[in-house]
mmCIF file of C-alpha atoms in Angstrom:
data_model
loop_
_atom_site.group_PDB
_atom_site.id
_atom_site.type_symbol
_atom_site.label_atom_id
_atom_site.label_comp_id
_atom_site.label_asym_id
_atom_site.label_seq_id
_atom_site.Cartn_x
_atom_site.Cartn_y
_atom_site.Cartn_z
ATOM 1 C CA UNK J 180 101.548 25.424 110.284
ATOM 2 C CA UNK J 181 104.883 26.231 111.600
ATOM 3 C CA UNK J 182 105.297 28.924 113.842
ATOM 4 C CA UNK J 183 107.362 31.447 111.056
ATOM 5 C CA UNK J 184 103.956 30.742 109.322
ATOM 6 C CA UNK J 185 101.852 31.505 112.105
ATOM 7 C CA UNK J 186 103.951 34.913 112.455
ATOM 8 C CA UNK J 187 102.711 36.171 109.547
ATOM 9 C CA UNK J 188 98.623 36.380 111.254
ATOM 10 C CA UNK J 189 99.573 38.355 114.157
ATOM 11 C CA UNK J 190 98.576 41.571 112.094
ATOM 12 C CA UNK J 191 95.263 42.352 112.182
ATOM 13 C CA UNK J 192 93.249 41.384 108.800
ATOM 14 C CA UNK J 193 96.120 39.166 107.175
ATOM 15 C CA UNK J 194 93.226 35.868 107.435
ATOM 16 C CA UNK J 195 91.093 38.153 106.113
ATOM 17 C CA UNK J 196 93.067 39.080 102.955
ATOM 18 C CA UNK J 197 94.359 36.119 102.677
ATOM 19 C CA UNK J 198 90.824 33.873 102.230
ATOM 20 C CA UNK J 199 89.508 36.420 100.058
ATOM 21 C CA UNK J 200 93.153 35.900 97.983
ATOM 22 C CA UNK J 201 92.822 32.329 97.834
ATOM 23 C CA UNK J 202 89.006 32.221 96.295
ATOM 24 C CA UNK J 203 89.616 34.827 94.023
ATOM 25 C CA UNK J 204 92.747 32.935 92.320
ATOM 26 C CA UNK J 205 90.984 30.040 92.324
ATOM 27 C CA UNK J 206 89.564 31.054 88.960
ATOM 28 C CA UNK J 207 93.945 31.175 87.637
ATOM 29 C CA UNK J 208 93.924 27.135 87.435
ATOM 30 C CA UNK J 209 90.051 26.351 86.643
ATOM 31 C CA UNK J 210 89.192 28.983 83.788
ATOM 32 C CA UNK J 211 91.888 28.020 81.126
ATOM 33 C CA UNK J 212 91.505 24.238 81.681
ATOM 34 C CA UNK J 213 88.246 24.604 82.390
ATOM 35 C CA UNK J 214 87.896 25.920 78.929
ATOM 36 C CA UNK J 215 89.964 23.188 77.517
ATOM 37 C CA UNK J 216 87.649 20.832 78.692
ATOM 38 C CA UNK J 217 84.427 22.158 77.981
ATOM 39 C CA UNK J 218 85.499 23.151 74.858
ATOM 40 C CA UNK J 219 86.878 19.886 73.698
ATOM 41 C CA UNK J 220 83.656 17.714 75.358
ATOM 42 C CA UNK J 221 81.214 19.881 73.098
ATOM 43 C CA UNK J 222 83.080 20.066 69.833
ATOM 44 C CA UNK J 223 86.236 17.541 70.244
ATOM 45 C CA UNK J 224 88.771 20.269 68.820
ATOM 46 C CA UNK J 225 91.688 20.548 70.960
ATOM 47 C CA UNK J 226 93.174 22.836 68.676
ATOM 48 C CA UNK J 227 89.964 25.449 69.031
ATOM 49 C CA UNK J 228 90.369 24.790 72.957
ATOM 50 C CA UNK J 229 94.015 25.572 73.275
ATOM 51 C CA UNK J 230 93.430 28.488 70.889
ATOM 52 C CA UNK J 231 90.635 29.521 73.232
ATOM 53 C CA UNK J 232 92.859 29.336 76.738
ATOM 54 C CA UNK J 233 95.731 30.987 74.605
ATOM 55 C CA UNK J 234 93.472 34.020 73.827
ATOM 56 C CA UNK J 235 92.355 34.478 77.901
ATOM 57 C CA UNK J 236 95.995 34.166 78.575
ATOM 58 C CA UNK J 237 97.101 36.758 75.913
ATOM 59 C CA UNK J 238 94.073 38.879 76.786
ATOM 60 C CA UNK J 239 95.442 39.002 80.518
ATOM 61 C CA UNK J 240 99.160 39.643 79.424
ATOM 62 C CA UNK J 241 98.051 42.974 77.611
ATOM 63 C CA UNK J 242 95.569 44.047 80.263
ATOM 64 C CA UNK J 243 97.177 42.910 83.682
ATOM 65 C CA UNK J 244 99.623 45.534 83.786
ATOM 66 C CA UNK J 245 97.645 47.979 82.761
ATOM 67 C CA UNK J 246 94.628 47.380 85.486
ATOM 68 C CA UNK J 247 97.935 46.862 88.066
ATOM 69 C CA UNK J 248 99.420 50.344 87.108
ATOM 70 C CA UNK J 249 95.962 51.928 87.886
ATOM 71 C CA UNK J 250 95.637 49.838 91.001
ATOM 72 C CA UNK J 251 98.971 51.330 91.846
ATOM 73 C CA UNK J 252 97.854 55.111 91.382
ATOM 74 C CA UNK J 253 94.120 55.002 92.517
ATOM 75 C CA UNK J 254 93.859 51.915 94.954
ATOM 76 C CA UNK J 255 92.604 48.216 94.438
ATOM 77 C CA UNK J 256 88.965 49.024 95.146
ATOM 78 C CA UNK J 257 88.356 51.894 92.510
ATOM 79 C CA UNK J 258 90.256 49.620 89.817
ATOM 80 C CA UNK J 259 89.453 45.739 90.867
ATOM 81 C CA UNK J 260 85.419 46.218 90.873
ATOM 82 C CA UNK J 261 84.987 47.226 87.502
ATOM 83 C CA UNK J 262 87.573 45.431 85.802
ATOM 84 C CA UNK J 263 86.064 42.279 87.225
ATOM 85 C CA UNK J 264 82.426 43.080 86.092
ATOM 86 C CA UNK J 265 83.915 43.309 82.720
ATOM 87 C CA UNK J 266 85.454 39.608 82.521
ATOM 88 C CA UNK J 267 82.166 38.060 84.414
ATOM 89 C CA UNK J 268 80.274 39.602 81.610
ATOM 90 C CA UNK J 269 82.724 38.392 79.125
ATOM 91 C CA UNK J 270 82.846 35.063 80.861
ATOM 92 C CA UNK J 271 78.821 34.175 81.270
ATOM 93 C CA UNK J 272 78.892 35.245 77.108
ATOM 94 C CA UNK J 273 81.621 32.575 76.504
ATOM 95 C CA UNK J 274 79.755 29.950 78.339
ATOM 96 C CA UNK J 275 76.598 31.029 76.023
ATOM 97 C CA UNK J 276 78.235 30.970 73.185
ATOM 98 C CA UNK J 277 80.024 27.470 73.451
ATOM 99 C CA UNK J 278 76.469 26.072 74.711
ATOM 100 C CA UNK J 279 74.621 27.605 71.968
ATOM 101 C CA UNK J 280 77.529 26.674 68.972
ATOM 102 C CA UNK J 281 78.030 30.438 67.837
ATOM 103 C CA UNK J 282 80.648 31.461 65.500
ATOM 104 C CA UNK J 283 84.306 30.613 66.639
ATOM 105 C CA UNK J 284 84.712 34.217 66.136
ATOM 106 C CA UNK J 285 82.196 35.193 68.746
ATOM 107 C CA UNK J 286 84.523 32.417 71.324
ATOM 108 C CA UNK J 287 87.683 34.472 70.923
ATOM 109 C CA UNK J 288 86.080 37.895 71.303
ATOM 110 C CA UNK J 289 84.612 36.741 74.362
ATOM 111 C CA UNK J 290 87.617 34.878 75.593
ATOM 112 C CA UNK J 291 89.438 38.064 75.321
ATOM 113 C CA UNK J 292 87.102 39.730 77.433
ATOM 114 C CA UNK J 293 88.112 37.503 80.046
ATOM 115 C CA UNK J 294 91.386 39.074 79.927
ATOM 116 C CA UNK J 295 90.216 42.448 82.055
ATOM 117 C CA UNK J 296 90.567 39.363 84.956
ATOM 118 C CA UNK J 297 92.874 41.133 87.626
ATOM 119 C CA UNK J 298 95.720 39.213 89.390
ATOM 120 C CA UNK J 299 94.990 38.922 93.062
ATOM 121 C CA UNK J 300 98.170 37.436 93.811
ATOM 122 C CA UNK J 301 99.932 40.344 92.541
ATOM 123 C CA UNK J 302 97.187 42.437 94.790
ATOM 124 C CA UNK J 303 97.817 40.110 98.045
ATOM 125 C CA UNK J 304 101.687 40.185 97.726
ATOM 126 C CA UNK J 305 101.327 44.004 97.584
ATOM 127 C CA UNK J 306 99.282 43.899 100.917
ATOM 128 C CA UNK J 307 101.781 41.688 102.478
ATOM 129 C CA UNK J 308 104.772 43.957 101.143
ATOM 130 C CA UNK J 309 102.779 47.178 102.851
ATOM 131 C CA UNK J 310 103.184 45.060 106.030
ATOM 132 C CA UNK J 311 106.838 43.630 106.510
ATOM 133 C CA UNK J 312 108.948 45.354 104.270
ATOM 134 C CA UNK J 313 112.497 44.710 104.395
ATOM 135 C CA UNK J 314 111.739 42.225 107.250
ATOM 136 C CA UNK J 315 112.301 38.203 107.530
ATOM 137 C CA UNK J 316 108.691 38.303 107.228
ATOM 138 C CA UNK J 317 108.798 39.192 103.872
ATOM 139 C CA UNK J 318 110.286 36.176 102.784
ATOM 140 C CA UNK J 319 108.180 33.895 104.679
ATOM 141 C CA UNK J 320 105.063 35.848 103.531
ATOM 142 C CA UNK J 321 105.857 35.489 99.804
ATOM 143 C CA UNK J 322 106.596 31.551 100.418
ATOM 144 C CA UNK J 323 102.751 31.436 101.946
ATOM 145 C CA UNK J 324 101.657 32.756 99.083
ATOM 146 C CA UNK J 325 103.071 30.389 96.829
ATOM 147 C CA UNK J 326 102.048 27.739 98.784
ATOM 148 C CA UNK J 327 98.307 29.234 98.445
ATOM 149 C CA UNK J 328 99.032 29.550 94.417
ATOM 150 C CA UNK J 329 99.555 25.800 94.327
ATOM 151 C CA UNK J 330 96.763 24.977 96.202
ATOM 152 C CA UNK J 331 94.511 26.250 93.528
ATOM 153 C CA UNK J 332 96.122 24.666 90.962
ATOM 154 C CA UNK J 333 96.231 21.582 93.159
ATOM 155 C CA UNK J 334 91.979 21.935 93.488
ATOM 156 C CA UNK J 335 91.294 24.176 90.490
ATOM 157 C CA UNK J 336 91.743 21.482 88.122
ATOM 158 C CA UNK J 337 90.158 18.864 89.656
ATOM 159 C CA UNK J 338 86.930 21.080 90.575
ATOM 160 C CA UNK J 339 87.085 22.350 87.086
ATOM 161 C CA UNK J 340 87.191 18.988 84.807
ATOM 162 C CA UNK J 341 85.702 16.968 87.410
ATOM 163 C CA UNK J 342 82.757 19.077 87.234
ATOM 164 C CA UNK J 343 83.019 19.912 83.541
ATOM 165 C CA UNK J 344 83.024 16.013 82.573
ATOM 166 C CA UNK J 345 80.752 14.918 85.379
ATOM 167 C CA UNK J 346 78.092 17.397 85.315
ATOM 168 C CA UNK J 347 78.110 19.545 82.318
ATOM 169 C CA UNK J 348 80.451 21.115 80.253
ATOM 170 C CA UNK J 349 80.530 24.659 80.892
ATOM 171 C CA UNK J 350 80.195 23.809 84.763
ATOM 172 C CA UNK J 351 83.784 24.583 85.347
ATOM 173 C CA UNK J 352 84.491 28.019 83.784
ATOM 174 C CA UNK J 353 81.101 28.990 85.685
ATOM 175 C CA UNK J 354 82.399 28.000 89.105
ATOM 176 C CA UNK J 355 85.460 30.051 88.058
ATOM 177 C CA UNK J 356 83.636 33.155 88.002
ATOM 178 C CA UNK J 357 81.657 32.705 90.920
ATOM 179 C CA UNK J 358 84.822 32.109 92.456
ATOM 180 C CA UNK J 359 86.777 35.678 91.169
ATOM 181 C CA UNK J 360 83.030 37.502 91.936
ATOM 182 C CA UNK J 361 82.888 36.888 95.301
ATOM 183 C CA UNK J 362 87.169 36.918 95.945
ATOM 184 C CA UNK J 363 87.725 40.361 94.221
ATOM 185 C CA UNK J 364 84.595 42.116 96.100
ATOM 186 C CA UNK J 365 85.539 40.199 99.522
ATOM 187 C CA UNK J 366 89.154 41.505 98.987
ATOM 188 C CA UNK J 367 88.241 45.078 98.221
ATOM 189 C CA UNK J 368 85.619 45.342 101.068
ATOM 190 C CA UNK J 369 88.903 45.028 103.153
ATOM 191 C CA UNK J 370 90.371 48.809 103.435
ATOM 192 C CA UNK J 371 92.110 48.498 106.461
ATOM 193 C CA UNK J 372 94.894 46.418 104.859
ATOM 194 C CA UNK J 373 94.978 48.074 101.035
ATOM 195 C CA UNK J 374 98.336 49.251 100.494
ATOM 196 C CA UNK J 375 97.963 53.403 99.528
ATOM 197 C CA UNK J 376 97.616 54.621 96.039
ATOM 198 C CA UNK J 377 100.814 56.526 94.665
ATOM 199 C CA UNK J 378 99.649 59.164 92.102
ATOM 200 C CA UNK J 379 102.110 59.642 89.243
ATOM 201 C CA UNK J 380 103.779 63.000 88.792
ATOM 202 C CA UNK J 381 103.153 64.141 85.296
ATOM 203 C CA UNK J 382 106.696 63.257 84.340
ATOM 204 C CA UNK J 383 106.196 59.985 85.503
ATOM 205 C CA UNK J 384 102.825 58.796 84.586
ATOM 206 C CA UNK J 385 104.197 57.794 81.307
ATOM 207 C CA UNK J 386 106.811 55.279 82.795
ATOM 208 C CA UNK J 387 106.495 51.714 83.042
ATOM 209 C CA UNK J 388 107.736 48.786 85.267
ATOM 210 C CA UNK J 389 108.896 47.448 82.577
ATOM 211 C CA UNK J 390 111.765 49.802 82.050
ATOM 212 C CA UNK J 391 113.647 48.386 84.593
ATOM 213 C CA UNK J 392 116.543 45.778 83.102
ATOM 214 C CA UNK J 393 116.273 43.353 85.802
ATOM 215 C CA UNK J 394 112.581 42.925 85.558
ATOM 216 C CA UNK J 395 112.514 42.601 81.754
ATOM 217 C CA UNK J 396 115.152 39.296 82.104
ATOM 218 C CA UNK J 397 112.572 38.129 84.445
ATOM 219 C CA UNK J 398 109.584 38.080 82.448
ATOM 220 C CA UNK J 399 111.700 37.023 78.967
ATOM 221 C CA UNK J 400 112.204 33.776 81.213
ATOM 222 C CA UNK J 401 108.989 33.343 82.456
ATOM 223 C CA UNK J 402 107.577 33.649 78.990
ATOM 224 C CA UNK J 403 108.796 30.521 78.264
ATOM 225 C CA UNK J 404 108.449 28.909 81.976
ATOM 226 C CA UNK J 405 104.772 29.581 80.963
ATOM 227 C CA UNK J 406 105.036 27.395 77.971
ATOM 228 C CA UNK J 407 105.857 24.921 80.131
ATOM 229 C CA UNK J 408 102.541 25.250 82.275
ATOM 230 C CA UNK J 409 100.111 25.428 79.347
ATOM 231 C CA UNK J 410 101.885 23.230 77.301
ATOM 232 C CA UNK J 411 101.992 20.461 80.194
ATOM 233 C CA UNK J 412 97.762 21.031 80.866
ATOM 234 C CA UNK J 413 96.511 20.742 77.506
ATOM 235 C CA UNK J 414 98.801 17.982 76.525
ATOM 236 C CA UNK J 415 98.074 15.960 80.024
ATOM 237 C CA UNK J 416 94.163 16.258 79.524
ATOM 238 C CA UNK J 417 95.127 14.820 75.890
ATOM 239 C CA UNK J 418 96.997 12.194 77.406
ATOM 240 C CA UNK J 419 94.911 11.001 79.643
ATOM 241 C CA UNK J 420 91.909 11.056 77.105
ATOM 242 C CA UNK J 421 94.040 9.035 75.045
ATOM 243 C CA UNK J 422 94.538 6.242 77.720
ATOM 244 C CA UNK J 423 90.393 6.260 78.483
ATOM 245 C CA UNK J 424 90.540 8.331 81.596
ATOM 246 C CA UNK J 425 90.488 11.726 81.032
ATOM 247 C CA UNK J 426 89.026 12.513 84.353
ATOM 248 C CA UNK J 427 92.267 11.313 85.641
ATOM 249 C CA UNK J 428 94.221 13.854 84.646
ATOM 250 C CA UNK J 429 92.550 16.720 87.313
ATOM 251 C CA UNK J 430 94.440 14.199 89.817
ATOM 252 C CA UNK J 431 97.603 14.212 88.066
ATOM 253 C CA UNK J 432 97.843 18.214 87.248
ATOM 254 C CA UNK J 433 96.875 18.046 91.055
ATOM 255 C CA UNK J 434 100.028 16.118 91.965
ATOM 256 C CA UNK J 435 102.294 18.424 90.054
ATOM 257 C CA UNK J 436 101.056 21.031 91.866
ATOM 258 C CA UNK J 437 101.319 19.182 95.235
ATOM 259 C CA UNK J 438 105.261 18.925 94.572
ATOM 260 C CA UNK J 439 105.205 23.042 94.144
ATOM 261 C CA UNK J 440 103.497 23.105 97.357
ATOM 262 C CA UNK J 441 105.190 20.530 99.019
ATOM 263 C CA UNK J 442 108.618 22.418 98.250
ATOM 264 C CA UNK J 443 107.400 26.039 99.140
ATOM 265 C CA UNK J 444 106.331 25.295 102.083
ATOM 266 C CA UNK J 445 109.750 23.954 103.153
ATOM 267 C CA UNK J 446 111.428 26.822 101.162
ATOM 268 C CA UNK J 447 109.680 29.603 103.236
ATOM 269 C CA UNK J 448 111.361 27.979 106.447
ATOM 270 C CA UNK J 449 115.173 28.830 105.164
ATOM 271 C CA UNK J 450 117.306 31.734 105.182
ATOM 272 C CA UNK J 451 120.051 32.025 102.424
ATOM 273 C CA UNK J 452 122.453 33.972 102.313
ATOM 274 C CA UNK J 453 124.358 34.880 98.865
ATOM 275 C CA UNK J 454 122.698 35.877 95.755
ATOM 276 C CA UNK J 455 119.207 35.566 95.055
ATOM 277 C CA UNK J 456 119.634 35.572 91.485
ATOM 278 C CA UNK J 457 121.957 32.400 91.776
ATOM 279 C CA UNK J 458 118.974 30.661 93.306
ATOM 280 C CA UNK J 459 116.406 31.710 90.542
ATOM 281 C CA UNK J 460 119.005 30.531 87.901
ATOM 282 C CA UNK J 461 119.195 27.239 89.372
ATOM 283 C CA UNK J 462 115.734 27.071 89.777
ATOM 284 C CA UNK J 463 114.902 27.827 86.180
ATOM 285 C CA UNK J 464 117.355 25.380 85.900
ATOM 286 C CA UNK J 465 115.851 22.717 87.543
ATOM 287 C CA UNK J 466 112.514 23.282 86.068
ATOM 288 C CA UNK J 467 113.913 22.641 82.411
ATOM 289 C CA UNK J 468 115.674 19.501 83.341
ATOM 290 C CA UNK J 469 112.316 18.288 85.223
ATOM 291 C CA UNK J 470 110.572 18.387 81.889
ATOM 292 C CA UNK J 471 113.026 15.638 80.261
ATOM 293 C CA UNK J 472 111.289 12.705 81.965
ATOM 294 C CA UNK J 473 107.409 13.222 80.167
ATOM 295 C CA UNK J 474 108.891 12.405 77.050
ATOM 296 C CA UNK J 475 109.466 8.922 78.217
ATOM 297 C CA UNK J 476 105.851 8.786 79.691
ATOM 298 C CA UNK J 477 103.785 5.338 78.991
ATOM 299 C CA UNK J 478 100.852 5.405 81.334
ATOM 300 C CA UNK J 479 99.527 7.878 83.880
ATOM 301 C CA UNK J 480 100.692 6.126 86.999
ATOM 302 C CA UNK J 481 104.611 7.086 85.770
ATOM 303 C CA UNK J 482 103.303 10.402 84.467
ATOM 304 C CA UNK J 483 101.801 11.599 87.772
ATOM 305 C CA UNK J 484 105.032 10.618 89.513
ATOM 306 C CA UNK J 485 107.511 12.365 86.685
ATOM 307 C CA UNK J 486 104.944 15.513 87.396
ATOM 308 C CA UNK J 487 105.085 15.317 91.346
ATOM 309 C CA UNK J 488 108.858 15.942 90.738
ATOM 310 C CA UNK J 489 108.885 18.274 88.453
ATOM 311 C CA UNK J 490 106.753 20.482 90.442
ATOM 312 C CA UNK J 491 109.126 20.698 93.330
ATOM 313 C CA UNK J 492 111.241 23.334 91.423
ATOM 314 C CA UNK J 493 108.465 25.923 91.101
ATOM 315 C CA UNK J 494 107.328 27.244 94.399
ATOM 316 C CA UNK J 495 110.873 27.917 95.162
ATOM 317 C CA UNK J 496 111.941 29.535 91.517
ATOM 318 C CA UNK J 497 108.769 32.101 91.649
ATOM 319 C CA UNK J 498 109.395 32.685 95.604
ATOM 320 C CA UNK J 499 112.941 33.598 94.481
ATOM 321 C CA UNK J 500 111.583 35.993 91.543
ATOM 322 C CA UNK J 501 108.918 38.293 93.968
ATOM 323 C CA UNK J 502 111.844 39.028 95.868
ATOM 324 C CA UNK J 503 114.089 40.332 92.961
ATOM 325 C CA UNK J 504 111.153 41.911 91.706
ATOM 326 C CA UNK J 505 111.760 43.781 95.272
ATOM 327 C CA UNK J 506 115.040 44.467 93.921
ATOM 328 C CA UNK J 507 114.329 45.774 90.699
ATOM 329 C CA UNK J 508 111.151 48.155 90.355
ATOM 330 C CA UNK J 509 110.638 51.201 92.503
ATOM 331 C CA UNK J 510 107.889 50.654 95.366
ATOM 332 C CA UNK J 511 105.437 52.772 93.815
ATOM 333 C CA UNK J 512 105.336 50.114 91.406
ATOM 334 C CA UNK J 513 105.315 46.938 93.135
ATOM 335 C CA UNK J 514 101.738 45.208 91.980
ATOM 336 C CA UNK J 515 102.748 46.395 88.556
ATOM 337 C CA UNK J 516 106.036 45.052 88.876
ATOM 338 C CA UNK J 517 104.311 41.878 89.985
ATOM 339 C CA UNK J 518 101.638 41.572 87.649
ATOM 340 C CA UNK J 519 104.706 42.038 84.465
ATOM 341 C CA UNK J 520 106.074 38.453 85.651
ATOM 342 C CA UNK J 521 102.328 37.117 85.502
ATOM 343 C CA UNK J 522 102.230 38.973 81.828
ATOM 344 C CA UNK J 523 105.599 37.274 81.018
ATOM 345 C CA UNK J 524 103.841 33.627 82.285
ATOM 346 C CA UNK J 525 100.359 34.397 80.742
ATOM 347 C CA UNK J 526 102.418 34.941 77.407
ATOM 348 C CA UNK J 527 103.690 31.458 77.765
ATOM 349 C CA UNK J 528 100.692 29.620 78.376
ATOM 350 C CA UNK J 529 99.393 30.797 75.700
ATOM 351 C CA UNK J 530 101.834 29.670 73.578
ATOM 352 C CA UNK J 531 102.245 26.531 75.343
ATOM 353 C CA UNK J 532 98.173 26.158 75.536
ATOM 354 C CA UNK J 533 98.264 26.953 71.671
ATOM 355 C CA UNK J 534 101.070 25.028 70.611
ATOM 356 C CA UNK J 535 100.541 21.739 72.028
ATOM 357 C CA UNK J 536 97.265 21.744 70.662
ATOM 358 C CA UNK J 537 98.164 21.986 67.513
ATOM 359 C CA UNK J 538 100.842 19.525 68.073
ATOM 360 C CA UNK J 539 98.233 16.874 69.414
ATOM 361 C CA UNK J 540 95.842 17.151 66.852
ATOM 362 C CA UNK J 541 98.741 16.172 64.285
ATOM 363 C CA UNK J 542 100.887 13.813 66.252
ATOM 364 C CA UNK J 543 99.366 12.652 69.248
ATOM 365 C CA UNK J 544 99.220 12.959 73.096
ATOM 366 C CA UNK J 545 102.904 11.909 73.840
ATOM 367 C CA UNK J 546 104.366 13.710 70.914
ATOM 368 C CA UNK J 547 102.895 17.219 72.957
ATOM 369 C CA UNK J 548 105.296 16.840 75.818
ATOM 370 C CA UNK J 549 107.840 17.635 73.528
ATOM 371 C CA UNK J 550 106.587 21.349 73.944
ATOM 372 C CA UNK J 551 107.511 21.753 77.542
ATOM 373 C CA UNK J 552 110.846 20.278 76.967
ATOM 374 C CA UNK J 553 111.579 22.924 74.338
ATOM 375 C CA UNK J 554 110.314 25.321 76.788
ATOM 376 C CA UNK J 555 112.190 24.594 79.167
ATOM 377 C CA UNK J 556 115.583 24.543 77.011
ATOM 378 C CA UNK J 557 114.817 28.467 76.057
ATOM 379 C CA UNK J 558 113.761 29.483 79.575
ATOM 380 C CA UNK J 559 117.340 28.212 80.661
ATOM 381 C CA UNK J 560 118.778 29.664 77.830
ATOM 382 C CA UNK J 561 117.559 33.005 77.945
ATOM 383 C CA UNK J 562 118.441 33.237 82.114
ATOM 384 C CA UNK J 563 121.718 32.763 81.405
ATOM 385 C CA UNK J 564 122.091 35.596 78.595
ATOM 386 C CA UNK J 565 120.143 38.181 81.512
ATOM 387 C CA UNK J 566 121.723 37.042 84.551
ATOM 388 C CA UNK J 567 124.329 39.827 84.164
ATOM 389 C CA UNK J 568 121.417 42.280 84.130
ATOM 390 C CA UNK J 569 119.766 40.806 87.337
ATOM 391 C CA UNK J 570 123.382 41.381 89.529
ATOM 392 C CA UNK J 571 122.212 45.222 89.461
ATOM 393 C CA UNK J 572 119.518 46.072 91.718
ATOM 394 C CA UNK J 573 117.327 49.632 90.796
ATOM 395 C CA UNK J 574 118.741 52.596 92.594
ATOM 396 C CA UNK J 575 115.766 53.894 93.499
ATOM 397 C CA UNK J 576 113.750 51.496 94.415
ATOM 398 C CA UNK J 577 111.716 53.469 96.936
ATOM 399 C CA UNK J 578 110.217 55.574 93.630
ATOM 400 C CA UNK J 579 109.801 59.206 93.389
ATOM 401 C CA UNK J 580 106.882 59.387 96.897
ATOM 402 C CA UNK J 581 108.764 57.421 99.335
ATOM 403 C CA UNK J 582 111.949 58.899 100.902
ATOM 404 C CA UNK J 583 114.339 56.238 102.652
ATOM 405 C CA UNK J 584 118.355 56.202 102.922
ATOM 406 C CA UNK J 585 120.499 54.704 100.471
ATOM 407 C CA UNK J 586 122.086 52.095 102.412
ATOM 408 C CA UNK J 587 122.080 48.663 101.043
ATOM 409 C CA UNK J 588 119.222 47.397 102.043
ATOM 410 C CA UNK J 589 119.234 43.682 103.602
ATOM 411 C CA UNK J 590 117.597 40.833 101.091
ATOM 412 C CA UNK J 591 116.365 37.778 102.969
ATOM 413 C CA UNK J 592 115.355 35.269 100.454
#
């Protein structure tokens, strides 16, 4: 990669936690789409498949911030390992329930248990923040992390859908669980780069990072953005199947992620002047507009091109979002703040997956692309309504346990 990215790895331990984070994040792109593929292969019910994927996402939305709050207080190793064991047990139970055709309610219970999976992206970003806070390298680090996310979304669906369609239906989710176990236990074994925990004062224990008005706007907007992602995944699989090439869905979704990956690499090399919230709102608008061509798709090649172009706005918007979180939450709650944005995405993915599954069952795959288009319009509306809140950063970013000057810190993003 270009030299600004190479310079990131001058600090000891950065290569190790980056590799572990990449491995542990693969389930982010594999589990949901793997469950959709598995259930549709075994039962042919896209409504059930989307609902189970939505259950996983909603459960992660509820449990994820609580796990990250505990991580901020007690450290990554003490919290992530037991949480991961719960998620792995639930994953194994889901595969057995699907294979042996157990009742639907068992599938839902197992899917809810998978929500204990920790947010590895937030954990690695917290490690970068501890190393490079208040330096230009942090912007590059966040850009690199967004590229890693997209690498997962390039290869994850290909691996998950490919294994489930070519080998056996449960293969994709099974490998996702293996990646999770390896990534989490490898990451938590690296103690040197683990951020120091911040035990809360008694009067502070009940306070959530979500009390920040700016973070509330980011989370609400990303609920709608997540609905775009969830709907695009489910509808694309169904669209490819209607045209007799279900396995090609993984390639099409990989191009969606590839567009974001390319944009993220370039974005990380740039330095910007002016307010980050303006760039963020522009990115949200670009994501919404990019959904309109999907309403006109008639074949897989056109869909692949449209999704690649749509992906160009994702990584820059996510990178800017992470920089805004740095402004709007105390440093002692940084991991929790990042996870809340992931929670908003997870809720949106749940809604988008579920609603698009129902639309597909009722009206066909092409009609399903109305869901991401409508979600994009909602994201723009929420972003404009909350824009003024984003212009007022948190007055005490250091939190009660860190002392720093009150000067306006240089924001590079």
